[in-house]
């Protein structure tokens, strides 16, 4: 009995299972994260296409995914053809819309950001302009379009005017909120150092307000892209909105579906770029 016990005590312990190298664990975690990031969207898109196919089978007027795909391949085989003012490829129409959005959005930034700084920085200015902003901000952007046609006597500047007026409010509001939330200690230190108003704005306020300002910019570009499509439907000419409406008049429903996807993809790209820019300049306090 004692011999058996001694042998059991003398038996070596089982060797621990070999562990994977740290680099292998890191790669496995990255692979799992990549799969999670890909599988979800792919499954959602597959479900969307399936529902689309079922609906198209029940409603013959709606093109199936296959028909839409073939039309898209044909359409994008020559997106920049030009057969006259009212017959241009989808590429030219998309560029025309982006140009209008860029001009209107840029003008809104040039006006809205300084106005937001003034409203947030000075109480008298805030008292003067806050009621006006609160009154005009809820107005539908398309309600400004007839006024633009009256003022500019042309469709293109009227569409830019509608983009400008709808893009300016998020920039004003977010910039003003950011300025009003700058800690008073920062301003007290600037006052002790006897900094000029320009240095207070550029060295103290701007770095602190930048995340708020970029949030306003991101909201504005999304709103501008929404508005331009509707504005171009009403004003005509060249643009993705006009092209979509023209395809409806020609009863090319598959082209309408393609236009919807193009508008969504461009809006997603603009949103993604501005979100990345906002994250680049956003800081968190520890």
CSV table of C-alpha atoms in Angstrom, one decimal:
chain,number,residue,atom,x,y,z
A,1,UNK,CA,0.0,0.0,0.0
A,2,UNK,CA,2.8,2.3,0.9
A,3,UNK,CA,4.6,1.4,-2.3
A,4,UNK,CA,1.7,2.3,-4.4
A,5,UNK,CA,1.3,5.6,-2.6
A,6,UNK,CA,5.0,6.4,-3.1
A,7,UNK,CA,4.7,5.7,-6.8
A,8,UNK,CA,1.6,7.9,-7.1
A,9,UNK,CA,3.5,10.7,-5.3
A,10,UNK,CA,6.5,10.2,-7.6
A,11,UNK,CA,4.4,10.4,-10.8
A,12,UNK,CA,5.2,13.5,-12.7
A,13,UNK,CA,2.5,16.1,-13.0
A,14,UNK,CA,0.8,16.5,-16.4
A,15,UNK,CA,2.4,19.0,-18.7
A,16,UNK,CA,0.4,22.2,-19.3
A,17,UNK,CA,-1.2,22.6,-22.7
A,18,UNK,CA,0.8,24.7,-25.0
A,19,UNK,CA,-0.4,28.2,-25.3
A,20,UNK,CA,-0.7,30.0,-28.6
A,21,UNK,CA,1.8,32.7,-29.3
A,22,UNK,CA,0.7,36.3,-28.5
A,23,UNK,CA,0.8,37.2,-32.2
A,24,UNK,CA,-1.6,34.3,-33.0
A,25,UNK,CA,-4.1,35.6,-30.4
A,26,UNK,CA,-3.9,39.1,-31.8
A,27,UNK,CA,-4.5,37.8,-35.4
A,28,UNK,CA,-7.4,35.7,-34.2
A,29,UNK,CA,-9.0,38.6,-32.5
A,30,UNK,CA,-8.6,40.8,-35.6
A,31,UNK,CA,-10.0,38.0,-37.8
A,32,UNK,CA,-13.1,37.6,-35.5
A,33,UNK,CA,-13.6,41.4,-35.5
A,34,UNK,CA,-13.3,41.6,-39.3
A,35,UNK,CA,-15.8,38.7,-39.6
A,36,UNK,CA,-18.3,40.4,-37.3
A,37,UNK,CA,-17.9,43.6,-39.3
A,38,UNK,CA,-18.6,41.9,-42.6
A,39,UNK,CA,-21.1,39.1,-41.8
A,40,UNK,CA,-23.7,41.5,-40.3
A,41,UNK,CA,-23.9,43.9,-43.3
A,42,UNK,CA,-23.7,41.1,-45.8
A,43,UNK,CA,-26.6,39.2,-44.1
A,44,UNK,CA,-28.6,42.4,-43.9
A,45,UNK,CA,-28.1,43.2,-47.6
A,46,UNK,CA,-28.9,39.6,-48.6
A,47,UNK,CA,-32.2,39.9,-46.6
A,48,UNK,CA,-32.9,43.2,-48.3
A,49,UNK,CA,-32.4,41.7,-51.8
A,50,UNK,CA,-34.6,38.7,-50.9
A,51,UNK,CA,-37.4,41.0,-49.7
A,52,UNK,CA,-37.0,43.1,-52.8
A,53,UNK,CA,-37.2,40.0,-55.0
A,54,UNK,CA,-40.4,38.8,-53.3
A,55,UNK,CA,-42.0,42.2,-53.6
A,56,UNK,CA,-41.1,42.5,-57.2
A,57,UNK,CA,-42.6,39.1,-57.9
A,58,UNK,CA,-45.9,40.3,-56.4
A,59,UNK,CA,-45.9,43.8,-58.0
A,60,UNK,CA,-44.8,43.5,-61.6
A,61,UNK,CA,-44.2,47.3,-61.9
A,62,UNK,CA,-41.2,47.0,-59.6
A,63,UNK,CA,-38.1,45.7,-61.3
A,64,UNK,CA,-36.4,42.7,-59.8
A,65,UNK,CA,-32.8,42.9,-58.5
A,66,UNK,CA,-31.6,41.1,-61.6
A,67,UNK,CA,-33.2,43.5,-64.0
A,68,UNK,CA,-31.9,46.5,-62.0
A,69,UNK,CA,-28.4,45.1,-62.0
A,70,UNK,CA,-28.4,44.6,-65.8
A,71,UNK,CA,-29.7,48.1,-66.3
A,72,UNK,CA,-27.0,49.5,-64.0
A,73,UNK,CA,-24.3,47.7,-65.9
A,74,UNK,CA,-25.6,49.2,-69.1
A,75,UNK,CA,-26.0,52.6,-67.5
A,76,UNK,CA,-22.5,52.8,-66.0
A,77,UNK,CA,-20.9,51.5,-69.1
A,78,UNK,CA,-21.0,55.1,-70.4
A,79,UNK,CA,-21.9,57.4,-67.5
A,80,UNK,CA,-20.5,60.6,-69.2
A,81,UNK,CA,-22.2,60.7,-72.6
A,82,UNK,CA,-23.5,64.1,-73.7
A,83,UNK,CA,-26.3,64.3,-76.3
A,84,UNK,CA,-27.4,67.8,-75.4
A,85,UNK,CA,-28.6,69.8,-72.4
A,86,UNK,CA,-31.4,67.5,-71.4
A,87,UNK,CA,-29.7,64.2,-72.3
A,88,UNK,CA,-26.6,63.6,-70.3
A,89,UNK,CA,-25.2,60.6,-68.6
A,90,UNK,CA,-25.7,59.9,-64.9
A,91,UNK,CA,-22.1,60.9,-64.2
A,92,UNK,CA,-22.5,64.5,-65.5
A,93,UNK,CA,-25.7,64.8,-63.5
A,94,UNK,CA,-24.1,63.5,-60.3
A,95,UNK,CA,-21.2,66.0,-60.7
A,96,UNK,CA,-23.6,68.8,-61.3
A,97,UNK,CA,-25.4,68.0,-58.0
A,98,UNK,CA,-22.1,67.7,-56.1
A,99,UNK,CA,-21.0,71.1,-57.5
A,100,UNK,CA,-24.2,72.8,-56.3
A,101,UNK,CA,-23.9,71.1,-52.9
A,102,UNK,CA,-20.2,72.2,-52.6
A,103,UNK,CA,-21.0,75.8,-53.5
A,104,UNK,CA,-24.1,76.1,-51.2
A,105,UNK,CA,-22.4,74.2,-48.4
A,106,UNK,CA,-19.2,76.3,-48.6
A,107,UNK,CA,-21.1,79.6,-48.5
A,108,UNK,CA,-23.1,78.3,-45.5
A,109,UNK,CA,-19.9,77.5,-43.7
A,110,UNK,CA,-18.4,80.9,-44.5
A,111,UNK,CA,-21.4,82.6,-43.0
A,112,UNK,CA,-22.7,80.1,-40.4
A,113,UNK,CA,-19.5,79.4,-38.4
A,114,UNK,CA,-18.6,83.0,-37.7
A,115,UNK,CA,-22.2,83.8,-36.8
A,116,UNK,CA,-22.3,80.8,-34.5
A,117,UNK,CA,-19.1,82.1,-32.8
A,118,UNK,CA,-20.6,85.5,-32.3
A,119,UNK,CA,-23.9,84.1,-30.9
A,120,UNK,CA,-22.0,81.9,-28.5
A,121,UNK,CA,-19.5,84.5,-27.5
A,122,UNK,CA,-21.5,87.7,-27.0
A,123,UNK,CA,-24.7,87.8,-25.0
A,124,UNK,CA,-26.2,90.8,-26.8
A,125,UNK,CA,-25.7,89.0,-30.2
A,126,UNK,CA,-27.2,85.9,-28.7
A,127,UNK,CA,-30.2,87.8,-27.5
A,128,UNK,CA,-30.7,89.4,-31.0
A,129,UNK,CA,-30.3,86.4,-33.2
A,130,UNK,CA,-31.4,83.4,-31.2
A,131,UNK,CA,-35.1,84.1,-31.7
A,132,UNK,CA,-34.5,84.6,-35.5
A,133,UNK,CA,-32.7,81.2,-35.7
A,134,UNK,CA,-35.4,79.5,-33.7
A,135,UNK,CA,-38.1,81.0,-36.0
A,136,UNK,CA,-36.4,80.1,-39.3
A,137,UNK,CA,-34.7,76.8,-38.6
A,138,UNK,CA,-37.9,74.7,-38.7
A,139,UNK,CA,-38.9,76.0,-42.1
A,140,UNK,CA,-38.8,73.4,-44.8
A,141,UNK,CA,-35.8,74.0,-47.2
A,142,UNK,CA,-38.0,73.7,-50.2
A,143,UNK,CA,-40.1,76.6,-48.9
A,144,UNK,CA,-37.1,78.9,-49.6
A,145,UNK,CA,-36.9,77.7,-53.3
A,146,UNK,CA,-39.6,80.0,-54.7
A,147,UNK,CA,-37.9,83.0,-53.0
A,148,UNK,CA,-34.6,82.0,-54.6
A,149,UNK,CA,-36.2,81.8,-58.0
A,150,UNK,CA,-37.7,85.3,-57.4
A,151,UNK,CA,-34.4,86.7,-56.3
A,152,UNK,CA,-32.0,85.1,-58.8
A,153,UNK,CA,-34.3,84.5,-61.8
A,154,UNK,CA,-32.5,81.2,-62.6
A,155,UNK,CA,-32.8,77.6,-61.4
A,156,UNK,CA,-29.1,76.9,-60.7
A,157,UNK,CA,-28.6,79.8,-58.2
A,158,UNK,CA,-32.0,79.1,-56.7
A,159,UNK,CA,-31.0,75.5,-55.9
A,160,UNK,CA,-27.7,76.7,-54.4
A,161,UNK,CA,-29.7,79.2,-52.3
A,162,UNK,CA,-31.9,76.4,-51.0
A,163,UNK,CA,-28.8,74.4,-50.0
A,164,UNK,CA,-27.3,77.4,-48.4
A,165,UNK,CA,-30.3,78.2,-46.3
A,166,UNK,CA,-30.8,74.7,-45.1
A,167,UNK,CA,-27.1,74.0,-44.4
A,168,UNK,CA,-26.5,77.1,-42.3
A,169,UNK,CA,-28.6,76.3,-39.3
A,170,UNK,CA,-26.8,73.2,-37.9
A,171,UNK,CA,-23.5,75.1,-38.3
A,172,UNK,CA,-24.8,78.2,-36.4
A,173,UNK,CA,-26.4,76.2,-33.6
A,174,UNK,CA,-23.6,73.7,-33.0
A,175,UNK,CA,-20.9,76.3,-33.1
A,176,UNK,CA,-22.8,78.5,-30.7
A,177,UNK,CA,-23.4,75.7,-28.3
A,178,UNK,CA,-19.7,74.8,-28.5
A,179,UNK,CA,-18.6,78.3,-27.7
A,180,UNK,CA,-21.0,78.6,-24.8
A,181,UNK,CA,-19.7,75.4,-23.3
A,182,UNK,CA,-16.0,76.5,-23.2
A,183,UNK,CA,-14.9,76.4,-19.6
A,184,UNK,CA,-14.9,79.8,-18.0
A,185,UNK,CA,-11.4,79.0,-16.5
A,186,UNK,CA,-10.0,79.1,-20.0
A,187,UNK,CA,-11.3,82.6,-20.6
A,188,UNK,CA,-10.2,83.7,-17.2
A,189,UNK,CA,-6.6,82.6,-18.0
A,190,UNK,CA,-6.8,84.4,-21.3
A,191,UNK,CA,-7.9,87.5,-19.6
A,192,UNK,CA,-5.1,87.3,-17.1
A,193,UNK,CA,-2.6,86.9,-19.9
A,194,UNK,CA,-4.2,90.0,-21.6
A,195,UNK,CA,-4.7,88.1,-24.9
A,196,UNK,CA,-6.4,90.0,-27.7
A,197,UNK,CA,-9.8,88.9,-28.9
A,198,UNK,CA,-8.3,87.4,-32.0
A,199,UNK,CA,-5.9,85.2,-30.0
A,200,UNK,CA,-8.7,84.2,-27.6
A,201,UNK,CA,-10.7,83.1,-30.6
A,202,UNK,CA,-7.9,81.2,-32.4
A,203,UNK,CA,-5.9,79.9,-29.5
A,204,UNK,CA,-8.6,79.2,-26.9
A,205,UNK,CA,-12.1,79.0,-28.4
A,206,UNK,CA,-11.4,77.4,-31.8
A,207,UNK,CA,-9.6,74.2,-30.4
A,208,UNK,CA,-12.3,73.7,-27.8
A,209,UNK,CA,-15.2,74.4,-30.3
A,210,UNK,CA,-13.8,72.3,-33.2
A,211,UNK,CA,-15.6,69.0,-32.3
A,212,UNK,CA,-19.0,70.8,-32.0
A,213,UNK,CA,-18.3,72.7,-35.2
A,214,UNK,CA,-17.5,69.6,-37.2
A,215,UNK,CA,-20.7,68.0,-35.9
A,216,UNK,CA,-22.6,70.9,-37.3
A,217,UNK,CA,-20.7,70.5,-40.6
A,218,UNK,CA,-21.6,66.8,-40.7
A,219,UNK,CA,-25.2,67.4,-40.1
A,220,UNK,CA,-25.2,70.2,-42.7
A,221,UNK,CA,-23.7,68.2,-45.5
A,222,UNK,CA,-26.3,65.4,-45.0
A,223,UNK,CA,-29.1,67.9,-45.1
A,224,UNK,CA,-27.7,69.6,-48.2
A,225,UNK,CA,-27.5,66.3,-50.1
A,226,UNK,CA,-31.1,65.6,-49.2
A,227,UNK,CA,-32.3,69.0,-50.3
A,228,UNK,CA,-30.5,69.1,-53.6
A,229,UNK,CA,-32.4,66.1,-55.0
A,230,UNK,CA,-35.8,67.6,-54.3
A,231,UNK,CA,-34.7,71.0,-55.5
A,232,UNK,CA,-33.5,69.7,-58.8
A,233,UNK,CA,-36.7,67.8,-59.3
A,234,UNK,CA,-38.5,71.2,-59.1
A,235,UNK,CA,-36.0,73.4,-61.0
A,236,UNK,CA,-35.0,71.0,-63.8
A,237,UNK,CA,-31.8,71.3,-65.8
A,238,UNK,CA,-28.9,69.0,-64.9
A,239,UNK,CA,-28.5,67.1,-61.7
A,240,UNK,CA,-29.2,63.7,-60.1
A,241,UNK,CA,-32.7,64.9,-58.9
A,242,UNK,CA,-33.7,66.1,-62.4
A,243,UNK,CA,-32.3,62.9,-63.9
A,244,UNK,CA,-34.4,60.8,-61.5
A,245,UNK,CA,-37.5,62.8,-62.3
A,246,UNK,CA,-36.8,62.6,-66.1
A,247,UNK,CA,-36.5,58.8,-65.8
A,248,UNK,CA,-39.9,58.7,-64.0
A,249,UNK,CA,-41.4,60.6,-66.9
A,250,UNK,CA,-39.9,58.0,-69.3
A,251,UNK,CA,-41.3,55.2,-67.0
A,252,UNK,CA,-37.8,53.7,-66.5
A,253,UNK,CA,-38.4,52.4,-63.0
A,254,UNK,CA,-35.2,50.4,-62.9
A,255,UNK,CA,-33.3,53.7,-63.5
A,256,UNK,CA,-35.2,55.3,-60.6
A,257,UNK,CA,-34.1,52.4,-58.3
A,258,UNK,CA,-30.5,52.9,-59.5
A,259,UNK,CA,-30.7,56.6,-58.8
A,260,UNK,CA,-31.9,55.9,-55.3
A,261,UNK,CA,-28.9,53.6,-54.7
A,262,UNK,CA,-26.5,56.2,-56.2
A,263,UNK,CA,-27.9,59.0,-54.0
A,264,UNK,CA,-27.6,56.8,-50.9
A,265,UNK,CA,-24.1,55.7,-51.7
A,266,UNK,CA,-22.9,59.3,-52.3
A,267,UNK,CA,-24.6,60.4,-49.1
A,268,UNK,CA,-23.0,57.6,-47.2
A,269,UNK,CA,-19.5,58.5,-48.5
A,270,UNK,CA,-19.9,62.1,-47.5
A,271,UNK,CA,-21.1,61.2,-44.1
A,272,UNK,CA,-18.3,58.7,-43.6
A,273,UNK,CA,-15.6,61.2,-44.6
A,274,UNK,CA,-17.0,63.9,-42.2
A,275,UNK,CA,-17.4,61.4,-39.4
A,276,UNK,CA,-13.7,60.4,-39.8
A,277,UNK,CA,-12.7,64.1,-39.8
A,278,UNK,CA,-14.7,64.7,-36.7
A,279,UNK,CA,-13.1,61.8,-34.9
A,280,UNK,CA,-9.7,63.1,-35.9
A,281,UNK,CA,-10.3,66.4,-34.1
A,282,UNK,CA,-12.4,65.1,-31.2
A,283,UNK,CA,-10.8,64.7,-27.8
A,284,UNK,CA,-12.0,63.1,-24.6
A,285,UNK,CA,-11.2,64.3,-21.1
A,286,UNK,CA,-9.6,61.8,-18.9
